[in-house]
mmCIF file of C-alpha atoms and ligand atoms in Angstrom:
data_model
loop_
_atom_site.group_PDB
_atom_site.id
_atom_site.type_symbol
_atom_site.label_atom_id
_atom_site.label_comp_id
_atom_site.label_asym_id
_atom_site.label_seq_id
_atom_site.Cartn_x
_atom_site.Cartn_y
_atom_site.Cartn_z
ATOM 1 C CA MET A 1 -28.549 0.378 8.795
ATOM 2 C CA ARG A 2 -29.946 1.422 5.255
ATOM 3 C CA ILE A 3 -33.791 2.013 5.919
ATOM 4 C CA LEU A 4 -36.798 3.770 3.410
ATOM 5 C CA ILE A 5 -39.177 6.245 4.943
ATOM 6 C CA LEU A 6 -41.997 6.827 2.795
ATOM 7 C CA GLY A 7 -43.258 10.027 3.153
ATOM 8 C CA GLY A 8 -45.680 13.134 3.133
ATOM 9 C CA THR A 9 -46.788 13.632 6.376
ATOM 10 C CA THR A 10 -45.794 15.638 9.537
ATOM 11 C CA GLU A 11 -44.483 12.207 11.151
ATOM 12 C CA ALA A 12 -42.504 11.267 8.290
ATOM 13 C CA SER A 13 -40.698 14.276 8.456
ATOM 14 C CA GLU A 14 -40.556 14.281 12.197
ATOM 15 C CA LEU A 15 -38.911 10.276 11.818
ATOM 16 C CA ALA A 16 -36.468 11.862 8.834
ATOM 17 C CA ARG A 17 -35.431 14.608 11.646
ATOM 18 C CA LEU A 18 -34.827 12.061 14.385
ATOM 19 C CA SER A 19 -32.487 9.535 12.544
ATOM 20 C CA ALA A 20 -30.915 11.934 10.859
ATOM 21 C CA GLY A 21 -29.626 12.682 14.257
ATOM 22 C CA ASP A 22 -28.793 9.240 14.970
ATOM 23 C CA GLN A 23 -25.684 7.753 13.448
ATOM 24 C CA ARG A 24 -26.811 4.038 13.453
ATOM 25 C CA PHE A 25 -29.235 4.915 10.981
ATOM 26 C CA SER A 26 -28.771 5.998 6.789
ATOM 27 C CA PRO A 27 -32.434 6.799 6.348
ATOM 28 C CA THR A 28 -33.930 8.177 2.731
ATOM 29 C CA LEU A 29 -37.260 9.941 2.529
ATOM 30 C CA ALA A 30 -39.439 9.099 0.037
ATOM 31 C CA LEU A 31 -41.748 11.565 -1.437
ATOM 32 C CA ALA A 32 -44.343 11.446 -4.389
ATOM 33 C CA GLY A 33 -43.379 14.749 -5.641
ATOM 34 C CA ARG A 34 -47.165 16.375 -5.436
ATOM 35 C CA ILE A 35 -46.176 19.194 -3.862
ATOM 36 C CA ALA A 36 -43.923 21.304 -6.284
ATOM 37 C CA ALA A 37 -42.236 23.065 -2.994
ATOM 38 C CA PRO A 38 -41.788 20.190 -0.582
ATOM 39 C CA ALA A 39 -40.167 21.421 2.281
ATOM 40 C CA GLN A 40 -36.495 20.650 3.146
ATOM 41 C CA PHE A 41 -35.326 17.848 4.982
ATOM 42 C CA PRO A 42 -31.803 17.031 6.703
ATOM 43 C CA ILE A 43 -31.683 13.227 5.298
ATOM 44 C CA PRO A 44 -31.449 12.355 1.304
ATOM 45 C CA CYS A 45 -34.771 12.733 -0.232
ATOM 46 C CA ARG A 46 -36.269 10.988 -3.541
ATOM 47 C CA VAL A 47 -39.008 12.357 -4.991
ATOM 48 C CA GLY A 48 -41.663 10.507 -7.392
ATOM 49 C CA GLY A 49 -43.225 7.182 -7.886
ATOM 50 C CA PHE A 50 -41.133 4.156 -7.853
ATOM 51 C CA GLY A 51 -43.491 2.533 -10.468
ATOM 52 C CA GLY A 52 -45.393 -0.090 -8.359
ATOM 53 C CA ALA A 53 -44.489 -2.720 -5.991
ATOM 54 C CA GLU A 54 -41.949 -5.011 -8.030
ATOM 55 C CA ARG A 55 -39.645 -1.580 -9.092
ATOM 56 C CA LEU A 56 -40.172 -0.199 -5.647
ATOM 57 C CA ALA A 57 -38.371 -3.991 -4.625
ATOM 58 C CA ASP A 58 -35.882 -3.609 -6.964
ATOM 59 C CA TRP A 59 -35.404 -0.367 -6.024
ATOM 60 C CA LEU A 60 -35.215 -1.759 -2.249
ATOM 61 C CA ASP A 61 -32.251 -3.856 -3.291
ATOM 62 C CA ALA A 62 -30.320 -1.845 -5.392
ATOM 63 C CA GLU A 63 -30.390 0.433 -2.316
ATOM 64 C CA HIS A 64 -29.300 -2.323 -0.107
ATOM 65 C CA ILE A 65 -32.483 -0.649 2.809
ATOM 66 C CA ARG A 66 -33.047 -3.358 5.517
ATOM 67 C CA ALA A 67 -36.207 -1.627 6.963
ATOM 68 C CA VAL A 68 -38.813 0.090 5.672
ATOM 69 C CA VAL A 69 -41.024 2.727 7.386
ATOM 70 C CA ASP A 70 -44.144 3.423 5.381
ATOM 71 C CA ALA A 71 -45.364 7.239 7.609
ATOM 72 C CA THR A 72 -47.263 7.971 4.106
ATOM 73 C CA HIS A 73 -50.942 9.388 5.396
ATOM 74 C CA PRO A 74 -53.802 7.028 6.020
ATOM 75 C CA PHE A 75 -55.701 8.394 2.651
ATOM 76 C CA ALA A 76 -52.486 7.052 0.526
ATOM 77 C CA ALA A 77 -53.738 3.594 0.270
ATOM 78 C CA ARG A 78 -51.786 2.602 -3.108
ATOM 79 C CA ILE A 79 -48.606 3.280 -1.613
ATOM 80 C CA SER A 80 -49.192 1.483 1.388
ATOM 81 C CA ALA A 81 -49.833 -1.817 -0.386
ATOM 82 C CA ASN A 82 -47.159 -1.742 -2.778
ATOM 83 C CA ALA A 83 -44.706 -1.105 0.317
ATOM 84 C CA ARG A 84 -46.368 -4.152 1.775
ATOM 85 C CA ALA A 85 -46.085 -6.261 -1.337
ATOM 86 C CA ALA A 86 -42.388 -5.281 -1.757
ATOM 87 C CA ALA A 87 -41.277 -5.748 1.782
ATOM 88 C CA GLN A 88 -42.857 -8.881 1.819
ATOM 89 C CA ARG A 89 -41.262 -10.103 -1.746
ATOM 90 C CA ARG A 90 -37.886 -8.881 -0.212
ATOM 91 C CA GLU A 91 -38.333 -10.287 3.580
ATOM 92 C CA LEU A 92 -37.661 -6.872 4.645
ATOM 93 C CA PRO A 93 -39.532 -5.717 8.155
ATOM 94 C CA LEU A 94 -41.971 -3.522 7.291
ATOM 95 C CA LEU A 95 -43.508 -1.111 10.004
ATOM 96 C CA VAL A 96 -46.573 1.421 9.648
ATOM 97 C CA LEU A 97 -45.995 4.872 11.055
ATOM 98 C CA ARG A 98 -49.952 6.197 11.154
ATOM 99 C CA ARG A 99 -51.132 9.163 13.535
ATOM 100 C CA ASP A 100 -54.291 8.206 15.214
ATOM 101 C CA PRO A 101 -57.145 9.509 13.726
ATOM 102 C CA TRP A 102 -59.832 11.638 15.649
ATOM 103 C CA LYS A 103 -62.230 10.518 17.539
ATOM 104 C CA LEU A 104 -65.756 12.220 17.905
ATOM 105 C CA THR A 105 -66.384 14.422 21.271
ATOM 106 C CA ASP A 106 -69.428 15.631 23.177
ATOM 107 C CA GLY A 107 -71.187 18.379 20.825
ATOM 108 C CA ASP A 108 -69.509 16.950 17.327
ATOM 109 C CA ARG A 109 -72.316 16.735 14.605
ATOM 110 C CA TRP A 110 -70.301 14.182 12.272
ATOM 111 C CA VAL A 111 -72.046 12.184 9.305
ATOM 112 C CA ARG A 112 -69.686 9.219 9.149
ATOM 113 C CA VAL A 113 -69.208 8.078 4.912
ATOM 114 C CA PRO A 114 -66.392 5.200 3.606
ATOM 115 C CA ASP A 115 -65.544 7.317 0.582
ATOM 116 C CA ILE A 116 -65.848 10.847 -1.595
ATOM 117 C CA ASP A 117 -68.475 9.733 -3.395
ATOM 118 C CA ALA A 118 -70.549 9.063 -0.325
ATOM 119 C CA ALA A 119 -69.528 12.660 0.820
ATOM 120 C CA VAL A 120 -70.842 14.410 -2.361
ATOM 121 C CA ALA A 121 -74.238 12.783 -2.242
ATOM 122 C CA GLU A 122 -74.611 13.185 1.824
ATOM 123 C CA LEU A 123 -74.456 16.995 0.951
ATOM 124 C CA GLY A 124 -77.964 16.815 -0.617
ATOM 125 C CA LEU A 125 -80.122 18.524 -3.127
ATOM 126 C CA GLY A 126 -80.557 21.838 -1.518
ATOM 127 C CA ALA A 127 -77.935 23.872 -2.458
ATOM 128 C CA GLN A 128 -75.547 24.283 0.875
ATOM 129 C CA ARG A 129 -72.362 26.508 1.601
ATOM 130 C CA VAL A 130 -69.539 23.842 1.908
ATOM 131 C CA PHE A 131 -65.684 24.399 3.393
ATOM 132 C CA LEU A 132 -64.353 21.857 1.024
ATOM 133 C CA THR A 133 -60.638 20.728 3.095
ATOM 134 C CA ILE A 134 -59.831 17.170 1.729
ATOM 135 C CA GLY A 135 -56.709 18.286 -0.357
ATOM 136 C CA ARG A 136 -56.877 18.700 -4.026
ATOM 137 C CA GLN A 137 -57.350 15.493 -5.782
ATOM 138 C CA HIS A 138 -60.667 14.337 -5.446
ATOM 139 C CA VAL A 139 -61.898 17.611 -5.774
ATOM 140 C CA GLY A 140 -63.290 16.967 -8.948
ATOM 141 C CA ALA A 141 -65.940 14.310 -7.640
ATOM 142 C CA PHE A 142 -67.664 17.229 -6.739
ATOM 143 C CA ARG A 143 -68.585 18.246 -9.437
ATOM 144 C CA ALA A 144 -71.093 16.000 -9.594
ATOM 145 C CA ALA A 145 -73.268 18.050 -6.715
ATOM 146 C CA PRO A 146 -73.080 21.417 -8.414
ATOM 147 C CA GLN A 147 -75.679 23.229 -6.499
ATOM 148 C CA HIS A 148 -73.852 23.928 -3.811
ATOM 149 C CA ASP A 149 -71.746 26.645 -3.300
ATOM 150 C CA TYR A 150 -68.180 25.528 -2.495
ATOM 151 C CA LEU A 151 -65.008 27.045 -0.423
ATOM 152 C CA VAL A 152 -62.152 24.378 -1.412
ATOM 153 C CA ARG A 153 -58.998 24.635 0.605
ATOM 154 C CA CYS A 154 -55.822 23.526 -0.436
ATOM 155 C CA ILE A 155 -51.837 23.574 -0.337
ATOM 156 C CA GLU A 156 -51.808 24.040 -3.997
ATOM 157 C CA PRO A 157 -54.569 24.762 -6.723
ATOM 158 C CA PRO A 158 -56.528 21.448 -8.400
ATOM 159 C CA ALA A 159 -56.503 21.408 -12.204
ATOM 160 C CA PRO A 160 -59.127 24.635 -13.184
ATOM 161 C CA ASN A 161 -61.443 21.850 -14.692
ATOM 162 C CA ALA A 162 -61.155 19.880 -11.712
ATOM 163 C CA LEU A 163 -63.292 22.706 -9.424
ATOM 164 C CA PRO A 164 -67.118 22.604 -9.099
ATOM 165 C CA PRO A 165 -68.532 25.473 -11.135
ATOM 166 C CA ARG A 166 -69.583 27.660 -7.962
ATOM 167 C CA CYS A 167 -66.210 27.823 -6.366
ATOM 168 C CA ARG A 168 -63.816 29.964 -4.502
ATOM 169 C CA LEU A 169 -60.222 28.231 -3.967
ATOM 170 C CA LEU A 170 -58.207 29.221 -0.432
ATOM 171 C CA LEU A 171 -54.167 28.186 -0.636
ATOM 172 C CA HIS A 172 -52.949 27.728 2.748
ATOM 173 C CA ARG A 173 -50.954 24.631 4.757
ATOM 174 C CA GLY A 174 -51.589 24.355 7.743
ATOM 175 C CA PRO A 175 -51.139 24.139 10.848
ATOM 176 C CA PHE A 176 -54.095 25.942 11.714
ATOM 177 C CA ASP A 177 -55.921 27.556 14.638
ATOM 178 C CA ILE A 178 -59.561 27.745 16.165
ATOM 179 C CA GLU A 179 -60.314 31.487 16.227
ATOM 180 C CA ALA A 180 -59.003 31.714 12.719
ATOM 181 C CA GLU A 181 -61.478 28.407 11.650
ATOM 182 C CA GLY A 182 -64.032 29.780 13.541
ATOM 183 C CA GLU A 183 -64.284 33.300 11.948
ATOM 184 C CA LEU A 184 -63.494 31.487 8.542
ATOM 185 C CA LEU A 185 -66.676 29.479 9.057
ATOM 186 C CA GLN A 186 -68.809 32.543 10.002
ATOM 187 C CA ALA A 187 -67.420 35.180 7.270
ATOM 188 C CA GLN A 188 -68.135 32.322 5.079
ATOM 189 C CA ALA A 189 -71.527 31.085 6.189
ATOM 190 C CA ILE A 190 -70.629 27.664 5.671
ATOM 191 C CA ASP A 191 -73.374 25.207 6.274
ATOM 192 C CA VAL A 192 -71.180 22.274 6.493
ATOM 193 C CA VAL A 193 -67.355 21.061 6.415
ATOM 194 C CA VAL A 194 -66.209 18.256 4.473
ATOM 195 C CA ALA A 195 -63.038 16.640 5.740
ATOM 196 C CA LYS A 196 -60.986 13.396 5.521
ATOM 197 C CA ASN A 197 -60.521 11.637 9.212
ATOM 198 C CA SER A 198 -56.850 12.418 8.764
ATOM 199 C CA GLY A 199 -56.116 12.813 12.248
ATOM 200 C CA GLY A 200 -53.256 14.781 13.662
ATOM 201 C CA ALA A 201 -53.442 18.669 15.423
ATOM 202 C CA ALA A 202 -52.350 20.417 12.054
ATOM 203 C CA THR A 203 -55.525 20.585 10.844
ATOM 204 C CA TYR A 204 -57.637 19.391 13.674
ATOM 205 C CA ALA A 205 -59.320 23.289 14.218
ATOM 206 C CA LYS A 206 -61.763 22.964 11.606
ATOM 207 C CA ILE A 207 -63.431 20.516 13.330
ATOM 208 C CA ALA A 208 -63.060 21.900 16.799
ATOM 209 C CA ALA A 209 -64.617 25.100 14.919
ATOM 210 C CA ALA A 210 -67.155 23.554 13.488
ATOM 211 C CA ARG A 211 -67.957 21.691 17.314
ATOM 212 C CA ARG A 212 -67.877 25.122 18.716
ATOM 213 C CA LEU A 213 -70.791 26.793 16.077
ATOM 214 C CA GLY A 214 -72.761 23.793 15.809
ATOM 215 C CA LEU A 215 -71.863 22.912 12.304
ATOM 216 C CA PRO A 216 -71.704 19.320 10.972
ATOM 217 C CA VAL A 217 -68.633 17.709 9.663
ATOM 218 C CA ILE A 218 -69.541 15.236 7.286
ATOM 219 C CA MET A 219 -66.324 12.754 7.696
ATOM 220 C CA ILE A 220 -64.922 10.629 5.270
ATOM 221 C CA GLU A 221 -63.341 7.660 7.145
ATOM 222 C CA ARG A 222 -60.436 5.876 6.490
ATOM 223 C CA PRO A 223 -59.266 3.114 4.594
ATOM 224 C CA VAL A 224 -58.342 -0.159 5.962
ATOM 225 C CA GLU A 225 -55.276 0.341 7.774
ATOM 226 C CA PRO A 226 -52.750 -2.080 6.790
ATOM 227 C CA ALA A 227 -52.091 -4.878 8.942
ATOM 228 C CA GLY A 228 -48.724 -5.577 10.757
ATOM 229 C CA ALA A 229 -46.476 -4.110 13.126
ATOM 230 C CA THR A 230 -48.159 0.017 13.218
ATOM 231 C CA VAL A 231 -46.509 2.528 15.858
ATOM 232 C CA ARG A 232 -48.505 6.226 16.469
ATOM 233 C CA SER A 233 -45.244 8.500 16.628
ATOM 234 C CA ALA A 234 -41.865 8.949 15.380
ATOM 235 C CA ARG A 235 -39.875 8.495 18.310
ATOM 236 C CA ALA A 236 -42.222 5.029 18.485
ATOM 237 C CA ALA A 237 -40.636 4.390 14.899
ATOM 238 C CA MET A 238 -37.021 5.102 16.530
ATOM 239 C CA ASP A 239 -37.536 2.460 18.924
ATOM 240 C CA TRP A 240 -38.480 -0.059 16.334
ATOM 241 C CA LEU A 241 -35.407 0.350 14.425
ATOM 242 C CA SER A 242 -33.347 0.540 17.841
ATOM 243 C CA TYR A 243 -35.006 -2.830 18.362
ATOM 244 C CA LEU A 244 -34.323 -4.040 14.446
ATOM 245 C CA LEU A 245 -30.337 -3.290 15.034
ATOM 246 C CA GLY A 246 -30.449 -5.691 18.125
ATOM 247 C CA HIS A 247 -32.060 -8.399 16.558
ATOM 248 C CA ASP A 248 -30.973 -10.841 13.447
ATOM 249 C CA HIS A 249 -32.805 -9.599 10.080
ATOM 250 C CA LYS A 250 -31.033 -10.714 7.277
ATOM 251 C CA GLY A 251 -27.744 -9.280 8.469
ATOM 252 C CA VAL A 252 -29.398 -5.969 9.772
ATOM 253 C CA ALA A 253 -27.828 -7.164 13.255
ATOM 254 C CA SER A 254 -24.213 -7.758 11.350
ATOM 255 C CA GLU A 255 -24.596 -4.026 10.182
ATOM 256 C CA ARG A 256 -24.400 -2.746 14.045
ATOM 257 C CA GLY A 257 -22.252 0.376 14.079
ATOM 258 C CA VAL A 258 -21.739 1.211 10.633
HETATM 259 P P1 NAP B 1 -51.331 7.185 -3.666
HETATM 260 O O1 NAP B 1 -52.455 6.803 -3.924
HETATM 261 O O2 NAP B 1 -50.910 5.868 -2.594
HETATM 262 O O3 NAP B 1 -50.296 6.681 -4.153
HETATM 263 C C1 NAP B 1 -50.194 6.467 -5.936
HETATM 264 C C2 NAP B 1 -48.946 6.863 -6.488
HETATM 265 O O4 NAP B 1 -48.213 7.815 -5.582
HETATM 266 C C3 NAP B 1 -48.246 5.334 -5.807
HETATM 267 O O5 NAP B 1 -48.487 3.971 -6.483
HETATM 268 C C4 NAP B 1 -46.560 5.673 -6.195
HETATM 269 O O6 NAP B 1 -46.191 5.603 -7.436
HETATM 270 C C5 NAP B 1 -46.897 7.189 -5.629
HETATM 271 N N1 NAP B 1 -46.498 7.481 -4.077
HETATM 272 C C6 NAP B 1 -46.940 7.771 -2.859
HETATM 273 N N2 NAP B 1 -46.950 8.425 -1.619
HETATM 274 C C7 NAP B 1 -45.266 8.166 -2.175
HETATM 275 C C8 NAP B 1 -43.886 8.327 -2.210
HETATM 276 N N3 NAP B 1 -44.300 8.473 -0.250
HETATM 277 N N4 NAP B 1 -42.757 7.993 -2.258
HETATM 278 C C9 NAP B 1 -42.600 7.507 -3.393
HETATM 279 N N5 NAP B 1 -43.630 7.830 -4.669
HETATM 280 C C10 NAP B 1 -44.976 7.721 -3.596
HETATM 281 O O7 NAP B 1 -51.079 8.514 -2.632
HETATM 282 P P2 NAP B 1 -51.434 10.145 -2.712
HETATM 283 O O8 NAP B 1 -52.925 9.679 -2.000
HETATM 284 O O9 NAP B 1 -51.638 10.210 -4.045
HETATM 285 O O10 NAP B 1 -50.565 10.428 -1.636
HETATM 286 C C11 NAP B 1 -49.735 11.201 -2.371
HETATM 287 C C12 NAP B 1 -48.436 11.324 -1.360
HETATM 288 O O11 NAP B 1 -49.249 12.417 -0.454
HETATM 289 C C13 NAP B 1 -48.266 10.267 -0.258
HETATM 290 O O12 NAP B 1 -46.886 9.653 -0.234
HETATM 291 C C14 NAP B 1 -49.140 10.569 0.956
HETATM 292 O O13 NAP B 1 -47.950 10.578 1.928
HETATM 293 C C15 NAP B 1 -49.135 12.254 0.763
HETATM 294 N N6 NAP B 1 -50.011 12.867 0.992
HETATM 295 C C16 NAP B 1 -51.544 12.377 1.195
HETATM 296 C C17 NAP B 1 -53.013 12.864 0.843
HETATM 297 C C18 NAP B 1 -54.242 12.034 0.957
HETATM 298 O O14 NAP B 1 -54.884 12.578 1.303
HETATM 299 N N7 NAP B 1 -54.336 11.163 0.077
HETATM 300 C C19 NAP B 1 -52.493 13.908 2.306
HETATM 301 C C20 NAP B 1 -51.847 14.257 2.619
HETATM 302 C C21 NAP B 1 -50.451 13.845 2.011
HETATM 303 P P3 NAP B 1 -45.706 4.167 -7.944
HETATM 304 O O15 NAP B 1 -46.838 3.483 -8.079
HETATM 305 O O16 NAP B 1 -45.220 4.566 -9.061
HETATM 306 O O17 NAP B 1 -44.183 3.781 -6.842
#
């Protein structure tokens, strides 16, 4: 069965690995192409946008895709909406593979905000030392609060003109560990952490380290979760794909064993 995995996450990579080892499936992994040197994957990989929902639907037709797994990041709302629209148009089954959000724990000092602009406003007027760990795409929004000192951490650098004026850049890819995160927060005399509620283990250490040091975290909440079938792990996604093979859906069953 030919499947499309929309990726860019640890879970998508894990599903790529699991499905590569299962001869019942012929998976393709799609990446947006934001990272110049993405990891290597054991399945065919397609890099770059499709050109919107209708073009994605056309691509699904052309590639004889029988099921779509949206394993994109919880904050990647546009591609998720496109995936839903395209799957609906072609009457294809769609599964959302999305990790759980982080949950507030005793000792956490979170201020929950709905979006990036609210996070900027929440920093307030007085100058603070801010650890900004929201990826590189929306760093530019913090130029609206130039009174703060920012330590910006991302995988690849944002455009220079997107950075706030008082800013240092750290280029690192996770996973991170709690001891090192604690040392960083202390060495940089950070007053407040700004993070997206991405969930998962790879970047949780900064949240745990902030808790340990009693630092506040401005936590940007996720966009509304896409509706429909959702699982939380790559293994559960494999179960869903196996279930599909056993049930009639647009010729899926007839492809069993192909
Ligand atoms: P987005 O706003 O939802 O998507 C913007 C456009 O990028 C989409 O309309 C689509 O272009 C293209 N695109 C996104 N994901 C794609 C994929 N997996 N395969 C092919 N095209 C894709 O997404 P984003 O927030 O820019 O995130 C881009 C990618 O980075 C996502 O794949 C996501 O999983 C990953 N990521 C995002 C974050 C985050 O915080 N947003 C964090 C870590 C990883 P067309 O309309 O032209 O098809």
